[in-house]
Coordinates of C-alpha atoms in Angstrom, one line a residue:
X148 CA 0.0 0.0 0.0
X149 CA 1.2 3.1 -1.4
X150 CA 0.6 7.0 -1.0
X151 CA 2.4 8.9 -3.8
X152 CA 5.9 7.8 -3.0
X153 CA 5.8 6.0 0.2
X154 CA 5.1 2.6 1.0
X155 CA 3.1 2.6 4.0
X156 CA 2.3 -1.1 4.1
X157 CA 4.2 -4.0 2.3
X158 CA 3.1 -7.4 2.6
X159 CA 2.0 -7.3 5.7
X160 CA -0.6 -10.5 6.4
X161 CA -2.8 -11.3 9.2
X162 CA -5.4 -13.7 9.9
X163 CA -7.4 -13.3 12.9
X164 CA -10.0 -15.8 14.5
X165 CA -12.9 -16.2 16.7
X166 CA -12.0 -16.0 20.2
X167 CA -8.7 -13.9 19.6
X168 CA -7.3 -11.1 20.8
X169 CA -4.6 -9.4 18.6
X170 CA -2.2 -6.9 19.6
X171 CA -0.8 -4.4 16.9
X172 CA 2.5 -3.3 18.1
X173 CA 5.4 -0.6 16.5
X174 CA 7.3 2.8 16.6
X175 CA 5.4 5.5 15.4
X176 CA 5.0 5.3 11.4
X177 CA 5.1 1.4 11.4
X178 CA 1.8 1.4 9.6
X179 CA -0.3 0.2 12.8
X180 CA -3.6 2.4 11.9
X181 CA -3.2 1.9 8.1
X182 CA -3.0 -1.4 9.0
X183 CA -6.2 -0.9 11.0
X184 CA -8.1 0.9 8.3
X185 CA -6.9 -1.9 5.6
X186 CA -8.7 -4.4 7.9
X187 CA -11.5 -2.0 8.4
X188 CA -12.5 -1.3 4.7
X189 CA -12.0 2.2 4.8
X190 CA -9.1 2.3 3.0
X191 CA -8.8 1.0 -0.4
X192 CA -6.1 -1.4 -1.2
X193 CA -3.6 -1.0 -4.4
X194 CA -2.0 -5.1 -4.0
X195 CA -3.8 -8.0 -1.7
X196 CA -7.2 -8.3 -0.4
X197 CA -9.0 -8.5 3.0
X198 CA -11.8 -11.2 3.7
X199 CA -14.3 -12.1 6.2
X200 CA -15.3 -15.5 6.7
X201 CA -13.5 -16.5 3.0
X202 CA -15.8 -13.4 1.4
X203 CA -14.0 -10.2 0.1
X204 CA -14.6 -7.8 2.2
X205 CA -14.9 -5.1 -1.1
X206 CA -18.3 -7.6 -1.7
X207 CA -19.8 -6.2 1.3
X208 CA -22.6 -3.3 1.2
X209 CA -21.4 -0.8 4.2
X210 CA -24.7 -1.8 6.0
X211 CA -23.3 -6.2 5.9
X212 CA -19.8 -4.5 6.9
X213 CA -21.3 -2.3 9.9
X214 CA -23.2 -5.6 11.1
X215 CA -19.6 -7.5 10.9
X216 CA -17.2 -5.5 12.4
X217 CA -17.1 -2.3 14.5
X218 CA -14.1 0.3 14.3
X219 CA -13.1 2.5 16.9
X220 CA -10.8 4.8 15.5
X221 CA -7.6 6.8 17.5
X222 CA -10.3 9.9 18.1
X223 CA -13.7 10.7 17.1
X224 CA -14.4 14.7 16.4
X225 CA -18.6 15.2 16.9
X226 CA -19.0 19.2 16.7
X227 CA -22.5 19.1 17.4
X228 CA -23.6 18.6 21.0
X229 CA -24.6 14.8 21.0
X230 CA -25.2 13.8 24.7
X231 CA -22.7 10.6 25.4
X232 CA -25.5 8.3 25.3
X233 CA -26.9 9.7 21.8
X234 CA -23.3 9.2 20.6
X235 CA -23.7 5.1 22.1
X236 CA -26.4 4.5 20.2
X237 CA -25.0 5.6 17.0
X238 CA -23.7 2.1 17.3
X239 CA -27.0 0.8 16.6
X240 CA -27.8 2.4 13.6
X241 CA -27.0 -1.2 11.6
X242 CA -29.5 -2.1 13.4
X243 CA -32.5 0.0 12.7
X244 CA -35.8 -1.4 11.1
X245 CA -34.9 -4.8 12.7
X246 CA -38.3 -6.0 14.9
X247 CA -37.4 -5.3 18.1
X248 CA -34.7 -3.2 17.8
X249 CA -36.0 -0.2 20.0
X250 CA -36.2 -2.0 22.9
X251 CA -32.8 -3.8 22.4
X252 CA -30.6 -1.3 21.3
X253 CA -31.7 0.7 24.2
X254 CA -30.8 -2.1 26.7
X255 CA -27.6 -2.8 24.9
X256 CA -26.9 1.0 24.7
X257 CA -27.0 1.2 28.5
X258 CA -25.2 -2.0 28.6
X259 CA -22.3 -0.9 26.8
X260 CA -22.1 2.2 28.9
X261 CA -21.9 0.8 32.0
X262 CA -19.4 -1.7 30.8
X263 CA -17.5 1.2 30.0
X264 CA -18.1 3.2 33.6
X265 CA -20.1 5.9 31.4
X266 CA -22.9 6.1 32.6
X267 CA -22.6 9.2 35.0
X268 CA -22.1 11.3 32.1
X269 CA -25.2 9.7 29.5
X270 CA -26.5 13.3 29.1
X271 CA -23.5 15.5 29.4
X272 CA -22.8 16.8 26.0
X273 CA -19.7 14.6 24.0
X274 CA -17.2 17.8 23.4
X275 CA -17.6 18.7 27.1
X276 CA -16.0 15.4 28.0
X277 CA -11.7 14.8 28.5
X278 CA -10.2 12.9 26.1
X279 CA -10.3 9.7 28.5
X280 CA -14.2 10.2 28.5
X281 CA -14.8 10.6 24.7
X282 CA -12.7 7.2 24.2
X283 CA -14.8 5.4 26.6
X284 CA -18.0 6.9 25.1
X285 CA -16.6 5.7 21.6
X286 CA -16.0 2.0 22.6
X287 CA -19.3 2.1 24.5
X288 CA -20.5 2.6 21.1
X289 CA -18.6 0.4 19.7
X290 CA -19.6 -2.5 21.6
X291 CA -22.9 -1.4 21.3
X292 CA -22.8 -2.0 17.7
X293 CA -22.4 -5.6 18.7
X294 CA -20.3 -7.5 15.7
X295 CA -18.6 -9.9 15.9
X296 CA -15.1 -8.4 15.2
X297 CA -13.7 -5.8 16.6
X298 CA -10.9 -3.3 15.0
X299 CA -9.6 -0.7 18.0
X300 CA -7.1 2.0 17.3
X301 CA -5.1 2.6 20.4
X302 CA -8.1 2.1 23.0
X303 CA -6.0 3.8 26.2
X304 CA -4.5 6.3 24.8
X305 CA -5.6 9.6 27.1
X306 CA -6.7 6.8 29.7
X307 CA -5.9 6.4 33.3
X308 CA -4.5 3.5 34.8
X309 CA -7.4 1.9 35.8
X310 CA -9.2 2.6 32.7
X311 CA -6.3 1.5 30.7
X312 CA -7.0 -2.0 32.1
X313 CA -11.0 -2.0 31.9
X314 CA -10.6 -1.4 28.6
X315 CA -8.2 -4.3 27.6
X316 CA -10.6 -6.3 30.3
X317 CA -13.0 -6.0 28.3
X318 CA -11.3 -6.3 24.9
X319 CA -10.2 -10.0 26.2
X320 CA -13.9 -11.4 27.9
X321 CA -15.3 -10.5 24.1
X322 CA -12.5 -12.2 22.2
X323 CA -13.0 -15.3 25.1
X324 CA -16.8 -15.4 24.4
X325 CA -16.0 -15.3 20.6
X326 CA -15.3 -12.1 18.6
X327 CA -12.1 -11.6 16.9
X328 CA -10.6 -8.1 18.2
X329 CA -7.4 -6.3 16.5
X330 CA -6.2 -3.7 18.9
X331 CA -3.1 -1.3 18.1
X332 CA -1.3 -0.5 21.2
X333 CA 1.9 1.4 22.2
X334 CA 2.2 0.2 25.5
X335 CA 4.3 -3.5 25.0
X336 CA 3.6 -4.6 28.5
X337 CA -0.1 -4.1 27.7
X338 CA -0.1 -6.2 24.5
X339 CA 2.2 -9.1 26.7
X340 CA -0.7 -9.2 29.5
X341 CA -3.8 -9.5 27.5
X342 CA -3.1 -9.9 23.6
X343 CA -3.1 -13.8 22.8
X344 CA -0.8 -13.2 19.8
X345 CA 0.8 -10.0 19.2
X346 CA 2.1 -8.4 15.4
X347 CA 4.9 -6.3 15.3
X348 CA 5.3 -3.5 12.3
X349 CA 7.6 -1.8 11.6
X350 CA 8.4 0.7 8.9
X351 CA 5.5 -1.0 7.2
X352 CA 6.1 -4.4 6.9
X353 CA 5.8 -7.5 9.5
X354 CA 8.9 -8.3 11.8
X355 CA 7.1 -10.6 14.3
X356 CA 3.8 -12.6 14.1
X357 CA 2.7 -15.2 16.5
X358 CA 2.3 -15.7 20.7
X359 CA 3.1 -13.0 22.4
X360 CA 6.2 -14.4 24.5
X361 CA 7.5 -15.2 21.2
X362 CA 6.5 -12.1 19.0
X363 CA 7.5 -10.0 21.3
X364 CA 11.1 -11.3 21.9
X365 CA 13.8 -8.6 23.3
X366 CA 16.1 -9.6 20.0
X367 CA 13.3 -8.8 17.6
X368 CA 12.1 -5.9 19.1
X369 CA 15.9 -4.2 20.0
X370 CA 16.1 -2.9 16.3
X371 CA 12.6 -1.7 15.8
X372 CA 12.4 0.3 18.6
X373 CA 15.6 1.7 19.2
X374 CA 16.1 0.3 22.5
X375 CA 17.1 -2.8 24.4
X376 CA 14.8 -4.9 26.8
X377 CA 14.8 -7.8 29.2
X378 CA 11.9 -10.6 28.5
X379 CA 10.7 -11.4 32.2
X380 CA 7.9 -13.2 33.9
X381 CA 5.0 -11.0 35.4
X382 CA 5.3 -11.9 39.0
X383 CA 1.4 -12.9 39.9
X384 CA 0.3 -13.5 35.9
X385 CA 1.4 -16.4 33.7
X386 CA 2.1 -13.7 31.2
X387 CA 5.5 -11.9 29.8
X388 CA 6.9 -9.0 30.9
X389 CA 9.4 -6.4 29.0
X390 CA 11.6 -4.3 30.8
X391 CA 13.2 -1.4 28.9
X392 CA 16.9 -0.8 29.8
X393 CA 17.9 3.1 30.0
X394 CA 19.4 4.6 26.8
X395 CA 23.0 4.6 28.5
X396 CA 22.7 1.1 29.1
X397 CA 21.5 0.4 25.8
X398 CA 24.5 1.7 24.4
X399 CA 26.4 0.1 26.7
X400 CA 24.7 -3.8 25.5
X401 CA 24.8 -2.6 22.1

């Protein structure tokens, strides 16, 4: 994938299941959100082709695409003064003229916000809200959307701590009950606790793809990002953990 001179993806392939959770990991520039958008539709391809469930994904009338998968993008600018639950049930909007439909999407709307820990706000306006609340608002609507895959675009960025891991929480129940979620992430240590494999770009084309204790090896990772680690074990999880060294002791191992 090319725009005017650069290559922003080169044959970079994925195939994601049922029941997995895929971390998207790289510098800045790798070509995680193009990656993303690929995946998504939303961006035409020049080379390759995506599909869902064997089906080309180019096949698919936006109304079959917003029923398969949901996108929630790295930010979300609403000028208008949408209250935070208005902007949830966008999600539904796939949905409308199903029978039914009123009375679900409003209980799955309200679902997906308190999954979220929105709720207090449903009728504050969306621009009034931090950063942290506008990207819980947008994966509330997301999940309200309810498809079975799931494409998010750095989900914690502007989060706190704790919302950081709710977040990614939820992210792995839904790919344990079934969906197939694709999240890009910049934080390594997050993609190690909850991803089941991890992909690492960079510079636009694959340099690790598999389980995260082997994708995300210190070796492999050393050259992408500039920067030596140590592969550990999380002391209470069964789960890998990556420890960056300082830059003077970087250049000291180099």
């Amino acid at each position: 994938m090319r725009v005017e001179d650069k290559t922003l993806l080169d044959g970079v392939s994925l195939s994601v299941r049922g029941g997995e959770l895929v971390g998207v990991v790289g510098p800045n520039g790798a070509g995680k959100t193009t990656l993303l958008k690929a995946l998504s539709g939303d961006l035409p391809l020049d080379g390759g082709e995506i599909f869902i469930d064997d089906r080309p994904i180019s096949e698919f009338t936006s109304r079959e695409l917003a029923r398969r998968r949901a996108v929630m993008p790295q930010s979300s600018y609403l000028p208008f003064l949408f209250t935070a639950r208005e902007v949830v049930k966008m999600g539904r909007a796939p949905w409308e003229g199903e029978r039914g439909e009123r009375e679900h999407g409003a209980k799955l709307t309200d679902y997906a916000m308190s999954l979220t820990d929105t709720r207090d706000y449903a009728v504050r306006a969306y621009p009034t809200l931090s950063g942290g609340e506008q990207s819980r608002v947008t994966l509330a609507r997301v999940l309200a959307q309810e498809t079975p895959i799931l494409l998010i675009d750095e989900p914690t960025a502007h989060l706190d701590l704790r919302h950081q891991h709710l977040v990614l929480q939820l992210a792995q129940e839904l790919a344990s009950e079934g969906a197939a979620v694709v999240a890009v992430l910049h934080d390594l240590n997050l993609a190690a606790m909850y991803a089941d494999t991890a992909l690492v770009l960079h510079r636009g084309r694959t340099v690790a793809h598999g389980p995260v204790d082997q994708a995300l090896d210190p070796e492999l990772l050393a050259p992408v990002f500039g920067m030596q680690f140590v592969l550990q074990s999380h002391p209470n999880l069964e789960r890998p953990m990556l420890v960056p060294l300082p830059a003077s002791v970087s250049r000291e191992r180099a």
